[in-house]
XYZ file of C-alpha atoms in Angstrom:
669
model
C -33.170 4.195 -14.345
C -36.142 3.593 -16.633
C -38.372 0.630 -15.860
C -39.238 -2.039 -18.394
C -42.964 -1.959 -17.653
C -45.520 0.716 -17.044
C -46.089 1.214 -13.272
C -49.845 0.925 -13.683
C -49.508 -2.323 -15.609
C -47.062 -3.641 -13.018
C -49.636 -3.280 -10.236
C -52.593 -4.662 -12.198
C -53.554 -8.201 -11.094
C -52.579 -10.672 -13.787
C -55.567 -12.862 -13.027
C -58.045 -10.319 -14.382
C -55.922 -9.247 -17.356
C -57.113 -11.397 -20.268
C -56.500 -9.100 -23.215
C -53.418 -9.886 -25.292
C -51.713 -6.900 -26.863
C -49.316 -7.164 -29.754
C -46.819 -4.432 -28.990
C -43.696 -3.323 -30.801
C -41.381 -5.491 -28.722
C -43.414 -8.643 -29.360
C -43.539 -7.956 -33.090
C -39.787 -7.441 -33.266
C -39.158 -10.537 -31.158
C -41.390 -12.587 -33.433
C -39.631 -11.100 -36.442
C -36.235 -12.090 -35.029
C -37.351 -15.686 -34.540
C -39.022 -15.813 -37.948
C -35.952 -14.485 -39.763
C -33.722 -16.885 -37.829
C -35.954 -19.796 -38.815
C -35.872 -18.747 -42.476
C -32.088 -18.440 -42.414
C -31.558 -21.806 -40.755
C -34.104 -23.691 -42.891
C -33.263 -22.075 -46.227
C -31.879 -24.648 -48.668
C -31.196 -27.009 -45.782
C -31.248 -30.090 -47.983
C -28.056 -28.983 -49.751
C -26.113 -30.275 -46.740
C -27.311 -33.786 -47.539
C -26.585 -36.155 -44.677
C -24.007 -33.685 -43.279
C -21.809 -35.759 -40.956
C -22.547 -39.286 -42.151
C -21.094 -40.735 -38.961
C -23.994 -39.303 -36.959
C -26.461 -39.676 -39.838
C -25.959 -43.445 -39.818
C -26.752 -43.537 -36.100
C -29.870 -41.426 -36.657
C -30.963 -43.838 -39.369
C -30.388 -46.794 -37.036
C -32.311 -45.128 -34.220
C -35.248 -44.417 -36.498
C -35.760 -48.161 -37.029
C -34.538 -49.790 -33.791
C -35.385 -48.657 -30.257
C -32.307 -50.409 -28.905
C -30.071 -48.555 -31.347
C -31.923 -45.330 -30.507
C -31.387 -45.698 -26.754
C -27.690 -46.556 -26.932
C -26.788 -44.347 -29.893
C -25.706 -47.304 -32.005
C -24.284 -46.849 -35.474
C -26.373 -49.669 -36.941
C -29.837 -51.032 -36.255
C -28.343 -54.360 -35.103
C -26.457 -52.416 -32.395
C -22.890 -53.583 -32.771
C -21.108 -50.380 -31.668
C -22.127 -46.885 -30.544
C -20.953 -43.466 -31.622
C -18.226 -41.967 -29.452
C -20.606 -39.525 -27.719
C -23.579 -39.795 -25.414
C -26.746 -40.032 -27.525
C -29.168 -37.242 -26.507
C -28.890 -35.366 -29.810
C -29.446 -38.645 -31.668
C -32.600 -39.210 -29.629
C -34.165 -36.036 -31.001
C -33.201 -36.681 -34.617
C -34.064 -40.376 -34.318
C -37.570 -39.614 -33.062
C -38.035 -37.190 -35.920
C -36.951 -39.934 -38.310
C -39.466 -42.335 -36.811
C -42.299 -39.829 -37.205
C -41.485 -38.395 -40.623
C -39.233 -41.071 -42.102
C -35.452 -40.857 -42.205
C -34.204 -38.257 -44.661
C -32.171 -35.060 -44.751
C -35.057 -32.842 -43.696
C -36.293 -34.981 -40.807
C -32.722 -35.123 -39.492
C -31.690 -31.469 -39.907
C -34.928 -29.533 -39.256
C -34.828 -30.318 -35.501
C -31.293 -28.902 -35.419
C -32.450 -25.692 -37.088
C -35.378 -25.338 -34.691
C -32.980 -25.797 -31.772
C -31.107 -22.790 -33.127
C -34.284 -20.711 -33.241
C -35.119 -21.724 -29.669
C -31.578 -20.865 -28.535
C -31.926 -17.366 -29.986
C -35.238 -17.052 -28.163
C -33.744 -18.008 -24.794
C -30.900 -15.520 -25.210
C -33.438 -12.797 -26.030
C -35.646 -13.418 -22.983
C -32.626 -13.719 -20.681
C -31.211 -10.338 -21.745
C -34.573 -8.592 -21.984
C -35.492 -9.636 -18.447
C -32.691 -7.588 -16.895
C -32.081 -4.902 -19.503
C -34.401 -4.064 -22.403
C -36.147 -5.511 -25.415
C -33.701 -3.755 -27.728
C -30.794 -5.289 -25.843
C -32.421 -8.706 -26.176
C -32.925 -8.215 -29.903
C -29.272 -7.309 -30.367
C -28.109 -10.272 -28.305
C -30.361 -12.690 -30.179
C -29.324 -11.292 -33.565
C -25.637 -11.668 -32.724
C -26.110 -15.329 -31.831
C -28.299 -15.939 -34.881
C -25.757 -14.486 -37.300
C -22.525 -15.796 -35.795
C -20.984 -17.835 -38.640
C -20.242 -20.948 -36.616
C -23.769 -20.871 -35.140
C -25.332 -20.699 -38.605
C -23.147 -23.624 -39.611
C -23.902 -25.894 -36.669
C -27.626 -25.158 -36.393
C -27.853 -26.514 -39.949
C -25.776 -29.602 -39.175
C -26.279 -32.898 -37.353
C -23.443 -32.782 -34.818
C -24.427 -32.724 -31.099
C -23.610 -29.022 -30.681
C -27.062 -27.672 -31.566
C -28.810 -29.464 -28.700
C -25.923 -28.696 -26.342
C -26.258 -24.956 -26.938
C -30.036 -25.035 -26.523
C -29.757 -26.828 -23.188
C -27.048 -24.490 -21.894
C -28.809 -21.242 -22.839
C -32.007 -22.614 -21.308
C -29.950 -23.366 -18.196
C -28.627 -19.799 -18.113
C -32.193 -18.508 -18.391
C -33.179 -20.741 -15.455
C -30.305 -19.343 -13.364
C -31.476 -15.832 -14.263
C -34.949 -16.687 -12.988
C -33.453 -18.212 -9.840
C -31.480 -15.042 -9.097
C -34.650 -12.978 -9.526
C -36.808 -15.213 -7.369
C -37.158 -15.521 -3.617
C -39.921 -18.057 -3.234
C -39.080 -20.368 -6.147
C -35.337 -19.925 -6.574
C -34.664 -23.548 -5.551
C -36.954 -24.825 -8.307
C -35.178 -22.748 -10.927
C -31.749 -23.947 -9.823
C -32.916 -27.569 -9.883
C -34.152 -26.988 -13.428
C -30.799 -25.448 -14.376
C -28.995 -28.489 -12.996
C -31.245 -30.859 -14.936
C -30.683 -28.954 -18.184
C -26.906 -29.073 -17.789
C -27.185 -32.766 -16.928
C -28.914 -33.439 -20.218
C -26.195 -31.326 -21.792
C -23.781 -33.970 -20.530
C -25.895 -36.630 -22.234
C -25.437 -34.573 -25.396
C -21.692 -33.884 -25.448
C -20.301 -35.150 -22.183
C -17.951 -33.003 -20.093
C -18.065 -29.949 -22.371
C -21.465 -29.186 -20.851
C -19.836 -28.695 -17.451
C -17.640 -25.783 -18.547
C -20.419 -23.333 -17.663
C -20.928 -24.684 -14.128
C -18.507 -22.258 -12.404
C -20.351 -19.297 -13.934
C -23.780 -20.636 -13.010
C -22.788 -21.440 -9.442
C -20.872 -18.226 -8.694
C -23.549 -15.984 -10.218
C -26.286 -17.495 -8.062
C -24.141 -17.702 -4.943
C -23.209 -14.009 -5.227
C -26.461 -12.482 -6.463
C -29.264 -14.808 -5.357
C -31.878 -13.233 -3.104
C -32.246 -15.954 -0.435
C -29.980 -16.040 2.606
C -26.448 -17.432 2.306
C -27.292 -20.819 3.786
C -30.283 -21.276 1.529
C -28.250 -20.358 -1.525
C -25.719 -23.055 -0.633
C -28.520 -25.555 -0.158
C -29.990 -24.614 -3.519
C -26.627 -25.231 -5.182
C -26.490 -28.661 -3.539
C -29.983 -29.437 -4.850
C -28.961 -28.240 -8.328
C -25.900 -30.504 -8.181
C -28.054 -33.495 -7.211
C -30.391 -32.674 -10.097
C -27.419 -32.517 -12.454
C -26.038 -35.859 -11.275
C -29.400 -37.595 -11.640
C -30.169 -36.169 -15.084
C -26.650 -36.876 -16.349
C -26.069 -40.153 -14.552
C -29.189 -42.240 -15.097
C -28.228 -43.231 -18.638
C -24.609 -43.864 -17.675
C -25.773 -46.095 -14.809
C -28.076 -48.081 -17.088
C -25.305 -48.635 -19.638
C -22.804 -49.686 -16.987
C -25.259 -52.062 -15.288
C -26.367 -53.835 -18.454
C -24.080 -56.786 -19.295
C -21.757 -56.058 -22.197
C -23.207 -59.008 -24.075
C -26.655 -57.392 -24.042
C -25.648 -53.975 -25.365
C -23.469 -52.532 -28.135
C -19.768 -51.880 -27.661
C -19.085 -48.338 -26.406
C -17.408 -46.673 -29.379
C -14.340 -44.577 -28.632
C -13.351 -46.612 -25.567
C -10.694 -49.288 -25.348
C -12.404 -51.229 -22.532
C -16.064 -51.070 -23.612
C -16.811 -48.575 -20.830
C -18.842 -45.369 -20.941
C -16.915 -44.148 -17.891
C -13.616 -44.576 -19.707
C -15.003 -42.698 -22.685
C -16.221 -39.893 -20.419
C -13.003 -39.442 -18.482
C -10.536 -40.428 -21.201
C -11.024 -39.659 -24.872
C -13.912 -37.221 -24.293
C -12.718 -35.945 -20.922
C -9.316 -35.271 -19.421
C -7.649 -36.439 -22.612
C -9.026 -33.388 -24.391
C -7.295 -31.175 -21.828
C -3.879 -32.823 -21.597
C -3.705 -34.427 -25.035
C -3.344 -37.966 -23.687
C -6.432 -39.267 -25.464
C -7.200 -42.932 -25.649
C -9.908 -44.476 -27.738
C -11.103 -43.439 -31.175
C -8.059 -41.483 -32.251
C -5.514 -42.434 -29.625
C -3.006 -40.365 -27.713
C -0.832 -37.648 -29.032
C -3.000 -36.548 -31.940
C -4.317 -33.291 -30.554
C -2.567 -30.013 -29.947
C -1.055 -28.164 -32.871
C -1.990 -30.936 -35.284
C -5.667 -30.107 -34.929
C -6.259 -26.664 -33.465
C -2.929 -24.890 -33.675
C -0.629 -24.060 -30.798
C -2.320 -23.734 -27.419
C -2.685 -20.243 -25.968
C -5.011 -17.259 -26.032
C -3.935 -16.564 -29.620
C -5.711 -19.723 -30.789
C -9.163 -18.119 -30.800
C -7.947 -15.015 -32.620
C -6.146 -16.677 -35.512
C -6.548 -19.074 -38.398
C -9.694 -21.150 -38.704
C -11.020 -20.200 -35.264
C -11.102 -16.440 -35.773
C -13.373 -16.478 -38.801
C -15.838 -18.738 -37.003
C -16.301 -16.874 -33.716
C -13.872 -14.018 -33.068
C -15.678 -11.186 -34.892
C -17.163 -9.776 -31.683
C -15.013 -11.594 -29.146
C -12.910 -8.512 -28.224
C -16.114 -6.486 -27.862
C -17.617 -9.161 -25.605
C -14.592 -9.094 -23.303
C -14.854 -5.305 -23.166
C -18.583 -5.646 -22.455
C -17.857 -7.843 -19.443
C -15.600 -5.155 -18.008
C -18.234 -2.495 -18.709
C -20.893 -4.404 -16.776
C -18.596 -4.969 -13.799
C -17.543 -1.315 -13.677
C -21.129 -0.126 -14.137
C -22.239 -2.156 -11.120
C -19.713 -0.254 -9.003
C -20.616 -0.396 -5.319
C -24.149 -1.552 -5.976
C -25.734 -4.090 -3.619
C -24.789 -7.742 -3.807
C -27.869 -8.571 -5.886
C -27.120 -5.982 -8.588
C -28.226 -7.357 -11.957
C -25.371 -5.944 -14.008
C -22.773 -7.623 -11.816
C -24.766 -10.866 -11.750
C -25.060 -10.789 -15.534
C -21.317 -10.279 -15.899
C -20.646 -13.212 -13.580
C -23.096 -15.474 -15.384
C -22.376 -14.762 -19.039
C -18.872 -13.348 -18.626
C -17.936 -16.414 -16.595
C -19.351 -18.615 -19.340
C -17.263 -16.788 -21.951
C -13.994 -16.622 -20.021
C -13.943 -20.171 -18.639
C -14.996 -21.809 -21.899
C -12.674 -19.601 -23.929
C -9.670 -20.354 -21.737
C -10.315 -24.093 -21.835
C -10.601 -24.001 -25.619
C -7.452 -21.895 -25.817
C -5.219 -24.113 -23.716
C -6.558 -27.638 -24.202
C -3.886 -29.908 -25.657
C -6.152 -32.551 -27.150
C -8.313 -32.622 -30.238
C -10.247 -29.420 -30.848
C -12.121 -28.302 -33.949
C -13.200 -24.838 -34.996
C -16.902 -25.686 -34.864
C -16.607 -26.173 -31.090
C -16.536 -22.377 -30.936
C -20.314 -22.242 -31.142
C -20.190 -22.680 -27.363
C -18.932 -19.078 -27.078
C -21.581 -17.503 -29.301
C -24.485 -17.188 -26.784
C -22.274 -15.478 -24.203
C -20.848 -13.074 -26.782
C -24.324 -12.035 -27.882
C -25.693 -11.683 -24.355
C -22.764 -9.629 -23.055
C -22.722 -7.208 -25.975
C -26.490 -6.743 -25.844
C -26.416 -5.960 -22.126
C -23.398 -3.659 -22.279
C -24.855 -1.751 -25.226
C -28.016 -1.102 -23.205
C -25.932 0.306 -20.361
C -23.640 2.441 -22.511
C -26.299 3.726 -24.909
C -28.492 4.945 -22.085
C -25.551 6.961 -20.701
C -23.980 7.984 -24.005
C -24.173 11.698 -23.126
C -21.627 11.103 -20.346
C -17.967 11.323 -21.293
C -16.687 7.922 -20.073
C -19.537 5.756 -21.446
C -19.419 7.678 -24.723
C -15.676 7.196 -25.080
C -15.935 3.522 -24.182
C -18.677 2.987 -26.745
C -16.762 4.813 -29.479
C -13.583 2.908 -28.654
C -15.441 -0.388 -28.775
C -16.850 0.495 -32.195
C -13.410 1.324 -33.568
C -11.939 -1.860 -32.073
C -14.687 -4.020 -33.587
C -14.553 -2.341 -37.000
C -10.774 -2.643 -37.175
C -10.852 -6.273 -36.118
C -13.586 -7.073 -38.665
C -11.473 -5.387 -41.334
C -8.561 -7.656 -40.414
C -10.713 -10.809 -40.514
C -12.256 -9.882 -43.858
C -8.769 -9.243 -45.164
C -8.004 -12.965 -44.684
C -10.019 -13.541 -47.863
C -8.979 -10.485 -49.899
C -10.558 -11.684 -53.154
C -13.948 -12.420 -51.562
C -16.197 -9.320 -51.490
C -13.170 -6.986 -51.257
C -15.368 -3.883 -50.907
C -17.007 -5.121 -47.706
C -14.061 -4.576 -45.376
C -13.817 -0.936 -46.416
C -17.537 -0.392 -45.822
C -17.199 -1.932 -42.355
C -14.200 0.216 -41.485
C -15.771 3.425 -42.790
C -19.055 2.756 -40.973
C -17.190 2.176 -37.726
C -15.146 5.369 -38.000
C -18.173 7.510 -38.830
C -20.306 5.898 -36.105
C -17.612 6.466 -33.485
C -17.196 10.083 -34.587
C -20.923 10.776 -34.444
C -21.245 9.282 -30.985
C -18.476 11.527 -29.748
C -19.786 14.803 -31.217
C -23.587 14.459 -31.137
C -23.980 15.116 -27.397
C -22.055 18.349 -27.823
C -24.357 19.661 -30.549
C -27.442 21.692 -29.770
C -29.970 19.806 -31.880
C -33.741 19.787 -31.840
C -35.154 16.658 -30.208
C -36.332 15.207 -33.535
C -33.007 15.930 -35.227
C -31.104 14.481 -32.293
C -33.231 11.331 -32.408
C -32.661 10.900 -36.135
C -28.936 11.490 -35.799
C -28.774 8.940 -32.989
C -30.669 6.421 -35.103
C -28.250 6.992 -37.987
C -25.277 6.482 -35.676
C -26.826 3.302 -34.278
C -27.370 1.997 -37.820
C -23.747 2.637 -38.741
C -22.688 0.977 -35.508
C -24.717 -2.130 -36.386
C -23.238 -2.224 -39.897
C -19.687 -1.979 -38.628
C -20.223 -4.722 -36.039
C -22.495 -7.167 -37.842
C -21.820 -6.810 -41.583
C -18.744 -9.056 -41.520
C -20.169 -12.023 -39.597
C -23.515 -11.678 -41.383
C -21.810 -11.839 -44.783
C -19.937 -14.967 -43.679
C -23.211 -16.434 -42.442
C -24.978 -15.744 -45.740
C -22.109 -17.429 -47.567
C -22.424 -20.383 -45.181
C -26.139 -20.721 -45.913
C -25.565 -20.579 -49.662
C -22.947 -23.365 -49.713
C -23.206 -27.094 -49.029
C -21.410 -28.445 -45.961
C -20.649 -32.055 -45.147
C -18.084 -34.163 -43.332
C -16.589 -34.185 -39.880
C -14.809 -30.817 -40.113
C -17.311 -28.301 -41.491
C -16.290 -24.666 -41.519
C -18.333 -21.490 -41.989
C -17.684 -18.680 -44.418
C -16.060 -18.530 -47.851
C -13.500 -21.067 -49.000
C -10.037 -20.218 -47.732
C -11.215 -18.392 -44.617
C -8.818 -19.325 -41.836
C -6.360 -22.170 -41.771
C -6.715 -25.950 -41.633
C -10.263 -26.988 -42.182
C -11.302 -23.548 -43.375
C -13.894 -23.130 -46.063
C -16.754 -25.281 -47.165
C -16.750 -28.607 -45.450
C -13.153 -28.627 -44.296
C -11.281 -31.826 -45.051
C -14.387 -33.935 -44.851
C -16.540 -32.022 -47.290
C -14.090 -30.038 -49.324
C -12.813 -32.989 -51.290
C -11.875 -36.573 -50.699
C -8.235 -37.187 -49.928
C -8.166 -40.950 -49.990
C -9.839 -43.498 -47.740
C -9.202 -45.498 -44.634
C -9.535 -49.272 -44.444
C -13.064 -50.196 -45.362
C -13.959 -46.770 -46.749
C -15.482 -46.935 -50.197
C -13.712 -44.818 -52.766
C -12.634 -44.544 -56.380
C -9.057 -45.775 -56.168
C -8.318 -49.145 -57.739
C -5.393 -51.534 -57.799
C -4.343 -54.321 -60.143
C -5.141 -57.731 -58.708
C -2.022 -59.878 -59.052
C -2.300 -62.701 -61.511
C -5.759 -61.817 -62.788
C -5.437 -58.586 -64.720
C -8.657 -57.431 -63.039
C -8.905 -54.159 -61.217
C -10.423 -53.872 -57.779
C -10.116 -51.846 -54.658
C -7.231 -52.804 -52.441
C -7.753 -55.165 -49.548
C -6.371 -54.458 -46.080
C -4.849 -51.057 -45.604
C -6.259 -47.686 -46.421
C -5.197 -44.166 -45.927
C -5.901 -40.556 -46.565
C -7.541 -37.940 -44.433
C -10.819 -37.813 -46.311
C -12.072 -41.240 -45.318
C -10.979 -40.758 -41.738
C -12.966 -37.583 -41.433
C -15.961 -38.813 -43.395
C -18.467 -36.803 -45.397
C -19.450 -37.197 -49.015
C -18.909 -40.961 -48.763
C -22.422 -41.840 -49.907
C -21.657 -40.360 -53.316
C -19.015 -43.053 -53.797
C -21.402 -45.949 -53.169
C -22.452 -47.434 -56.502
C -26.012 -48.499 -57.282
C -24.704 -52.011 -57.940
C -23.297 -52.211 -54.431
C -26.537 -50.880 -52.924
C -28.521 -53.569 -54.747
C -26.109 -56.271 -53.590
C -26.367 -55.197 -49.947
C -30.147 -54.920 -50.001
C -30.620 -58.310 -51.605
C -27.966 -59.936 -49.447
C -29.257 -58.615 -46.133
C -32.084 -61.126 -45.808
C -31.373 -63.657 -43.097
C -28.294 -61.835 -41.808
C -27.838 -59.630 -38.736
C -25.447 -57.421 -40.719
C -25.595 -57.130 -44.488
C -21.875 -56.414 -44.484
C -18.915 -55.362 -42.380
C -16.508 -52.534 -43.177
C -13.477 -51.251 -41.342
C -14.191 -47.903 -39.599
C -17.531 -46.279 -38.918
C -16.786 -43.780 -41.656
C -16.422 -46.714 -44.052
C -19.648 -48.351 -42.894
C -21.825 -45.244 -42.598
C -22.212 -44.339 -46.296
C -22.928 -47.976 -47.160
C -25.603 -48.146 -44.480
C -27.231 -44.830 -45.413
C -27.288 -45.713 -49.101
C -28.646 -49.225 -48.634
C -30.754 -48.818 -45.515
C -29.296 -52.078 -44.183
C -27.209 -52.559 -41.001
C -23.459 -52.488 -41.672
C -20.991 -53.517 -38.960
C -18.367 -50.831 -38.341
C -15.229 -52.792 -37.431
C -13.086 -50.822 -34.992
C -15.557 -47.958 -34.566
C -14.846 -44.413 -35.686
C -11.517 -44.984 -37.421
C -10.856 -48.662 -36.893
C -8.851 -48.495 -33.672
C -11.489 -49.706 -31.183
C -10.807 -53.369 -30.253
C -14.238 -54.486 -31.427
C -14.680 -57.090 -32.591
C -11.607 -59.183 -31.956
C -10.518 -61.547 -34.713
C -11.916 -64.540 -32.803
C -15.226 -62.771 -32.244
C -15.438 -61.859 -35.924
C -14.700 -65.445 -36.942
C -17.480 -66.652 -34.644
C -19.992 -64.194 -36.106
C -19.065 -65.315 -39.622
C -19.401 -68.978 -38.615
C -22.855 -68.262 -37.197
C -23.909 -66.732 -40.503
C -24.544 -63.265 -39.116
C -22.404 -61.241 -41.570
C -22.829 -61.668 -45.319
C -20.175 -59.442 -46.939
C -16.925 -57.733 -46.117
C -16.282 -54.467 -47.961
C -12.722 -53.874 -49.146
C -10.860 -50.574 -49.320
C -8.434 -48.516 -51.319
C -5.100 -46.885 -50.591
C -2.425 -48.160 -48.361
C -2.446 -48.035 -44.565
C -2.563 -44.630 -42.959
C -4.351 -44.862 -39.626
C -6.668 -47.843 -39.714
C -5.891 -50.913 -37.673
C -3.346 -49.203 -35.485
C -4.185 -51.533 -32.612
C -3.975 -54.581 -34.884
C -7.585 -55.789 -34.589
C -8.928 -54.229 -37.791
C -5.930 -55.207 -39.888
C -6.010 -58.755 -38.497
C -9.641 -59.132 -39.558
C -9.011 -57.648 -42.992
C -6.006 -59.924 -43.529
C -7.942 -63.006 -42.431
C -10.786 -62.156 -44.812
C -8.474 -61.623 -47.784
C -6.683 -64.915 -47.129
C -9.813 -67.034 -46.760
C -12.451 -65.532 -49.053
C -12.636 -64.622 -52.715
C -13.401 -61.063 -53.741
C -15.509 -59.673 -56.535
C -15.650 -56.157 -57.898
C -19.050 -54.509 -57.491
C -19.058 -51.124 -59.110
C -15.531 -50.107 -58.188
C -15.520 -51.776 -54.775
C -13.966 -55.052 -53.666
C -16.556 -57.206 -51.900
C -15.828 -60.466 -50.083
C -18.693 -62.932 -49.736
C -18.325 -64.379 -46.215
C -20.873 -67.100 -46.910
C -18.299 -68.790 -49.136
C -14.653 -69.738 -48.576
C -12.847 -71.781 -45.988
C -13.206 -69.425 -43.035
C -10.292 -71.252 -41.397
């Protein structure tokens, strides 16, 4: 087996080696990162404020340290987002330094993507080769859902960076004897901060991390167990310190925990964002019984290979599963510390466990979650290709490689065929390249070619192989970069790719479909007895407002002026039902807007009595009305009670096309 370094260089003391050489591998690695950065930063501003729900919290955190720490939706810290706030910390700090805008919010996300590609590269290169690392990094960089989410402001970008950095740390721990404990402690800390980014989803990779180190680590069995205990302690501390602070601070001194029904971060962790996602019994922001087939299709392994999910992640998923088998078989009866087996346990475990959870979870699941599979897919294929390519003159590796090419090309053809009118020639190019590449790999070893001719033929076959495997997802990624994406359900690729939520922006960005209570919109109603038109009062409906995105475009300049002028002397310039109703108003005006009921109006915050008290104290100036007629908002009664009380006790005026109630006037009884 060829070594990765020259034997002479390997024995040369590093302390006396001061000359830096820019070799081929370093140039290609730098080129990979540079091209990834260009792709992720290109035309980034077209996504605007992306998911306005998180954008509002970033804006709040860029002006208030309290809002920044808790992940509050507004700078006066009434209620938090329904996730832990680590990703908001990064974007909020950027907003403080550079001012809050699209670029200061989204550039950190793009750079997290570049760093993630870098960690995948170094992890694969360490145990295989630079070429394998380049392939692995390129696969991650050009996976459609990765391109989408590394240009978006959801928590997933930071989550992936922390997890791939954790996998790299486990790789270093397996390699090390003297410092393996330190590397495992670092891995635990990185996963812990992953929890502070997206809660329990970060823990899906723990079985793979633990088993890989326990099986392949170099220290003795007892020490390996101790190191896992230390890593677990590190994880608990890094994940738990913020939770402990929030739980210990009196509720009156902190914002309400959005997404919970009892103002508890523990309930949010174990309920709506925890076990509820697995069994479908969610409580909190959306309530129970709304997951399953209504959001991600029927549960089962077919979920990842069909509809909206397939076009986001499944291009190389069959090849990655085959790659895991290849690495296990290639390790054979090798010693316990064999790198190929350890790699299969680490990255294959990541892929299988996460994929199975996503396949069978009964609660809410969205296609963009599939970015969590992308690093493992890239790493496994890169490693397996290094193993098979090196032994391609042997019959079994050659046949396996050719079969994998045909499988991938055929599957890409099927996925491209989901959008038959979009680049219809591409699927035939992919299929033809795969067939020719597989044929060349099978016959070239049997031909008696000169070394130069054999090298050129092998390079041609490798090029065709890359085209057949990467052309489809790369084309989808280019289309993703060229289009604007916004809302809560963004989707990569051309419009119409996949099922529900497919295409540009999904429900949230692909067009407004009405509004929830408190969501600004264009619909108007006739006010009885006056002949004037205004937006409807209590009620609301339509999927668009619930999912958010594009809402800022519906906020009139007149309303912005009113909120900015009316904010002086008030804790909140206005209140609106749902966070998705408040967010565009807050982003447009730059003033704190109270989001009644949290994400979609179902959180019991504030109660009617609490709202009355805040109005009596002169802390809220306006109440923003809504359009439509009662789809999901106010399901627990609190939001609708407040809206009804406002409409019965205060007069409304039409500002732009929006009904606004001045809470500084009226009886307030």
